[in-house]
């Protein structure tokens, strides 16, 4: 597996560990709370700390156990009282350059599954590291009637023999929409590095 690295501002985007021991993850959580407090220039309340820890623990477990994500990233500037915005990457082995239709299969939802209120908008998205890929913006109505949004990016990195997907979703459309420019900027910064040479 290649390692996804980013040149994004480390004060805004944080790597989320999906492996390691419980103790190591607990240490990372404490560092994450400290980073959030520094970013927002105030102490977090006990309730905010508890909510953030619970959300991040659940997110890491879901990404690791249910989604099988390779790596996770967190966007820091969300308000401390809101859930953090979590993104993940997945890599798929391929042996040729794929078409836009193939990338759409990776990024878009299964067309045979009916989802209430679903809308899908797919547009080209160029990365300086991978060239032209696609970005898929999806909205749908959750089980409790809440509007959900997700954004998925997909590229074919032919030189590495990999299709790469970057994805995140959020249940606060206004906050996600307000962060679109920063998310697009982050997507443009990610690159692939062989695991053996990653620092």
Short mmCIF file of C-alpha atoms in Angstrom, two decimals:
data_model
loop_
_atom_site.label_atom_id
_atom_site.label_comp_id
_atom_site.label_asym_id
_atom_site.label_seq_id
_atom_site.Cartn_x
_atom_site.Cartn_y
_atom_site.Cartn_z
CA UNK A 1 0.00 0.00 0.00
CA UNK A 2 1.12 3.54 -0.75
CA UNK A 3 0.94 6.21 1.95
CA UNK A 4 -1.26 9.25 1.35
CA UNK A 5 0.56 12.39 2.44
CA UNK A 6 -0.55 16.00 2.31
CA UNK A 7 1.10 19.38 1.94
CA UNK A 8 -1.88 21.07 3.60
CA UNK A 9 -1.57 23.37 6.62
CA UNK A 10 -0.91 21.04 9.60
CA UNK A 11 -2.72 23.51 11.85
CA UNK A 12 -5.93 22.90 9.88
CA UNK A 13 -5.75 19.25 8.81
CA UNK A 14 -4.78 16.46 11.21
CA UNK A 15 -3.92 12.86 10.47
CA UNK A 16 -6.24 10.39 12.25
CA UNK A 17 -4.61 7.08 13.22
CA UNK A 18 -6.63 3.98 12.39
CA UNK A 19 -4.16 1.42 13.76
CA UNK A 20 -2.04 1.07 16.87
CA UNK A 21 -2.97 0.35 20.47
CA UNK A 22 -5.76 1.83 22.59
CA UNK A 23 -3.14 3.66 24.62
CA UNK A 24 -1.62 5.23 21.51
CA UNK A 25 -5.06 6.30 20.28
CA UNK A 26 -5.87 7.81 23.70
CA UNK A 27 -2.65 9.82 23.52
CA UNK A 28 -3.60 11.02 20.05
CA UNK A 29 -7.05 12.05 21.32
CA UNK A 30 -5.48 14.19 24.05
CA UNK A 31 -3.21 15.85 21.48
CA UNK A 32 -6.20 16.41 19.22
CA UNK A 33 -8.11 18.18 22.01
CA UNK A 34 -5.08 20.38 22.71
CA UNK A 35 -4.78 21.22 19.00
CA UNK A 36 -8.47 22.12 18.79
CA UNK A 37 -8.16 24.40 21.82
CA UNK A 38 -5.15 26.14 20.27
CA UNK A 39 -6.90 26.50 16.92
CA UNK A 40 -9.95 28.13 18.52
CA UNK A 41 -7.85 30.09 21.03
CA UNK A 42 -9.84 29.02 24.07
CA UNK A 43 -10.16 26.15 26.51
CA UNK A 44 -12.67 23.49 25.54
CA UNK A 45 -15.45 22.79 27.99
CA UNK A 46 -15.71 19.41 29.66
CA UNK A 47 -18.79 18.67 27.53
CA UNK A 48 -17.01 19.62 24.28
CA UNK A 49 -14.05 17.39 25.18
CA UNK A 50 -16.32 14.46 25.98
CA UNK A 51 -18.36 14.87 22.79
CA UNK A 52 -15.26 15.19 20.61
CA UNK A 53 -13.59 12.14 22.16
CA UNK A 54 -16.73 10.04 21.77
CA UNK A 55 -17.22 11.11 18.15
CA UNK A 56 -13.59 10.50 17.16
CA UNK A 57 -13.48 7.10 18.87
CA UNK A 58 -16.64 6.07 17.03
CA UNK A 59 -15.39 7.49 13.73
CA UNK A 60 -12.07 5.65 13.97
CA UNK A 61 -13.83 2.37 14.77
CA UNK A 62 -16.24 2.80 11.86
CA UNK A 63 -13.49 3.70 9.38
CA UNK A 64 -11.31 0.82 10.53
CA UNK A 65 -13.88 -1.94 11.03
CA UNK A 66 -16.81 -1.18 8.71
CA UNK A 67 -15.37 0.86 5.86
CA UNK A 68 -11.88 -0.59 5.78
CA UNK A 69 -10.35 2.85 5.22
CA UNK A 70 -6.62 3.11 4.67
CA UNK A 71 -6.12 6.51 6.33
CA UNK A 72 -8.17 9.18 8.09
CA UNK A 73 -7.91 12.98 8.24
CA UNK A 74 -9.72 15.61 10.31
CA UNK A 75 -10.53 19.20 9.35
CA UNK A 76 -9.85 21.25 12.47
CA UNK A 77 -11.73 24.55 11.98
CA UNK A 78 -15.18 23.14 12.73
CA UNK A 79 -16.69 24.78 15.84
CA UNK A 80 -15.72 22.84 19.00
CA UNK A 81 -19.38 22.20 19.83
CA UNK A 82 -19.91 20.58 16.41
CA UNK A 83 -18.77 17.15 15.31
CA UNK A 84 -15.35 17.15 13.62
CA UNK A 85 -15.29 16.76 9.84
CA UNK A 86 -13.62 13.43 9.08
CA UNK A 87 -12.26 12.31 5.70
CA UNK A 88 -10.80 8.97 4.72
CA UNK A 89 -8.86 7.48 1.83
CA UNK A 90 -9.09 4.09 0.13
CA UNK A 91 -6.78 2.66 -2.50
CA UNK A 92 -7.68 0.12 -5.14
CA UNK A 93 -5.11 -1.77 -7.20
CA UNK A 94 -5.38 -1.28 -10.97
CA UNK A 95 -3.14 -2.12 -13.88
CA UNK A 96 -4.22 0.49 -16.42
CA UNK A 97 -5.42 4.05 -16.75
CA UNK A 98 -9.15 4.09 -16.15
CA UNK A 99 -11.89 6.08 -17.78
CA UNK A 100 -14.15 8.71 -16.24
CA UNK A 101 -16.91 6.08 -16.23
CA UNK A 102 -14.77 3.84 -14.04
CA UNK A 103 -13.97 6.67 -11.62
CA UNK A 104 -17.69 7.44 -11.39
CA UNK A 105 -18.28 3.85 -10.30
CA UNK A 106 -15.84 4.45 -7.42
CA UNK A 107 -17.18 7.86 -6.40
CA UNK A 108 -20.92 7.75 -7.05
CA UNK A 109 -23.49 5.81 -5.01
CA UNK A 110 -24.85 2.51 -6.26
CA UNK A 111 -27.57 3.47 -8.81
CA UNK A 112 -29.59 0.35 -8.00
CA UNK A 113 -30.11 1.44 -4.37
CA UNK A 114 -32.98 3.87 -3.80
CA UNK A 115 -32.22 6.56 -1.20
CA UNK A 116 -34.88 9.13 -0.11
CA UNK A 117 -34.23 12.62 -1.48
CA UNK A 118 -30.93 11.68 -3.07
CA UNK A 119 -29.21 14.10 -5.45
CA UNK A 120 -25.84 13.46 -7.09
CA UNK A 121 -23.67 16.03 -8.86
CA UNK A 122 -20.41 14.87 -10.46
CA UNK A 123 -17.88 17.28 -11.95
CA UNK A 124 -14.25 17.07 -13.17
CA UNK A 125 -11.62 17.79 -10.51
CA UNK A 126 -7.95 18.34 -11.32
CA UNK A 127 -5.16 17.47 -8.91
CA UNK A 128 -1.59 18.70 -9.50
CA UNK A 129 -0.38 15.25 -8.37
CA UNK A 130 -2.84 12.96 -10.19
CA UNK A 131 -4.21 15.01 -13.07
CA UNK A 132 -7.90 14.97 -13.94
CA UNK A 133 -10.23 13.05 -11.68
CA UNK A 134 -13.78 13.64 -10.51
CA UNK A 135 -15.61 15.11 -7.54
CA UNK A 136 -19.02 13.76 -6.58
CA UNK A 137 -21.28 15.79 -4.29
CA UNK A 138 -24.17 13.77 -2.89
CA UNK A 139 -27.09 14.83 -0.68
CA UNK A 140 -29.80 12.62 0.81
CA UNK A 141 -32.31 12.44 3.63
CA UNK A 142 -31.16 10.41 6.62
CA UNK A 143 -33.41 8.00 8.58
CA UNK A 144 -34.32 10.74 11.08
CA UNK A 145 -35.12 13.27 8.34
CA UNK A 146 -31.80 15.12 8.61
CA UNK A 147 -30.21 16.27 5.36
CA UNK A 148 -26.83 14.59 4.83
CA UNK A 149 -24.05 15.66 2.48
CA UNK A 150 -21.00 13.79 1.25
CA UNK A 151 -18.19 14.68 -1.09
CA UNK A 152 -16.01 12.09 -2.83
CA UNK A 153 -12.95 12.58 -4.99
CA UNK A 154 -11.52 9.85 -7.24
CA UNK A 155 -8.37 9.70 -9.34
CA UNK A 156 -6.41 7.12 -11.27
CA UNK A 157 -2.73 7.23 -10.30
CA UNK A 158 -1.53 5.10 -13.20
CA UNK A 159 2.16 5.48 -12.34
CA UNK A 160 1.49 3.77 -9.00
CA UNK A 161 -1.07 1.27 -10.32
CA UNK A 162 -3.69 2.69 -7.94
CA UNK A 163 -7.16 4.20 -8.00
CA UNK A 164 -7.46 6.60 -5.07
CA UNK A 165 -10.67 7.73 -3.37
CA UNK A 166 -10.96 10.55 -0.79
CA UNK A 167 -14.33 10.85 0.93
CA UNK A 168 -16.11 12.59 3.80
CA UNK A 169 -19.70 13.19 4.86
CA UNK A 170 -21.44 15.49 7.32
CA UNK A 171 -24.91 16.01 8.76
CA UNK A 172 -24.68 19.82 8.90
CA UNK A 173 -25.00 21.01 5.27
CA UNK A 174 -24.28 24.66 6.12
CA UNK A 175 -20.98 23.85 7.84
CA UNK A 176 -19.90 21.48 5.09
CA UNK A 177 -20.79 23.94 2.34
CA UNK A 178 -18.89 26.70 4.16
CA UNK A 179 -15.81 24.46 4.14
CA UNK A 180 -15.92 23.41 0.46
CA UNK A 181 -13.06 25.68 -0.63
CA UNK A 182 -10.81 24.38 2.15
CA UNK A 183 -11.78 20.78 1.33
CA UNK A 184 -11.03 21.26 -2.36
CA UNK A 185 -7.67 22.79 -1.43
CA UNK A 186 -6.91 19.79 0.78
CA UNK A 187 -7.86 17.35 -1.99
CA UNK A 188 -5.37 19.08 -4.30
CA UNK A 189 -2.53 18.62 -1.78
CA UNK A 190 -2.70 14.87 -1.24
CA UNK A 191 -0.10 12.68 -2.92
CA UNK A 192 1.11 9.10 -2.80
CA UNK A 193 4.43 8.02 -1.32
CA UNK A 194 5.81 4.48 -1.05
CA UNK A 195 5.38 3.24 2.53
CA UNK A 196 9.07 2.45 2.92
CA UNK A 197 10.12 6.05 2.24
CA UNK A 198 7.38 7.78 4.26
CA UNK A 199 8.59 9.69 7.29
#
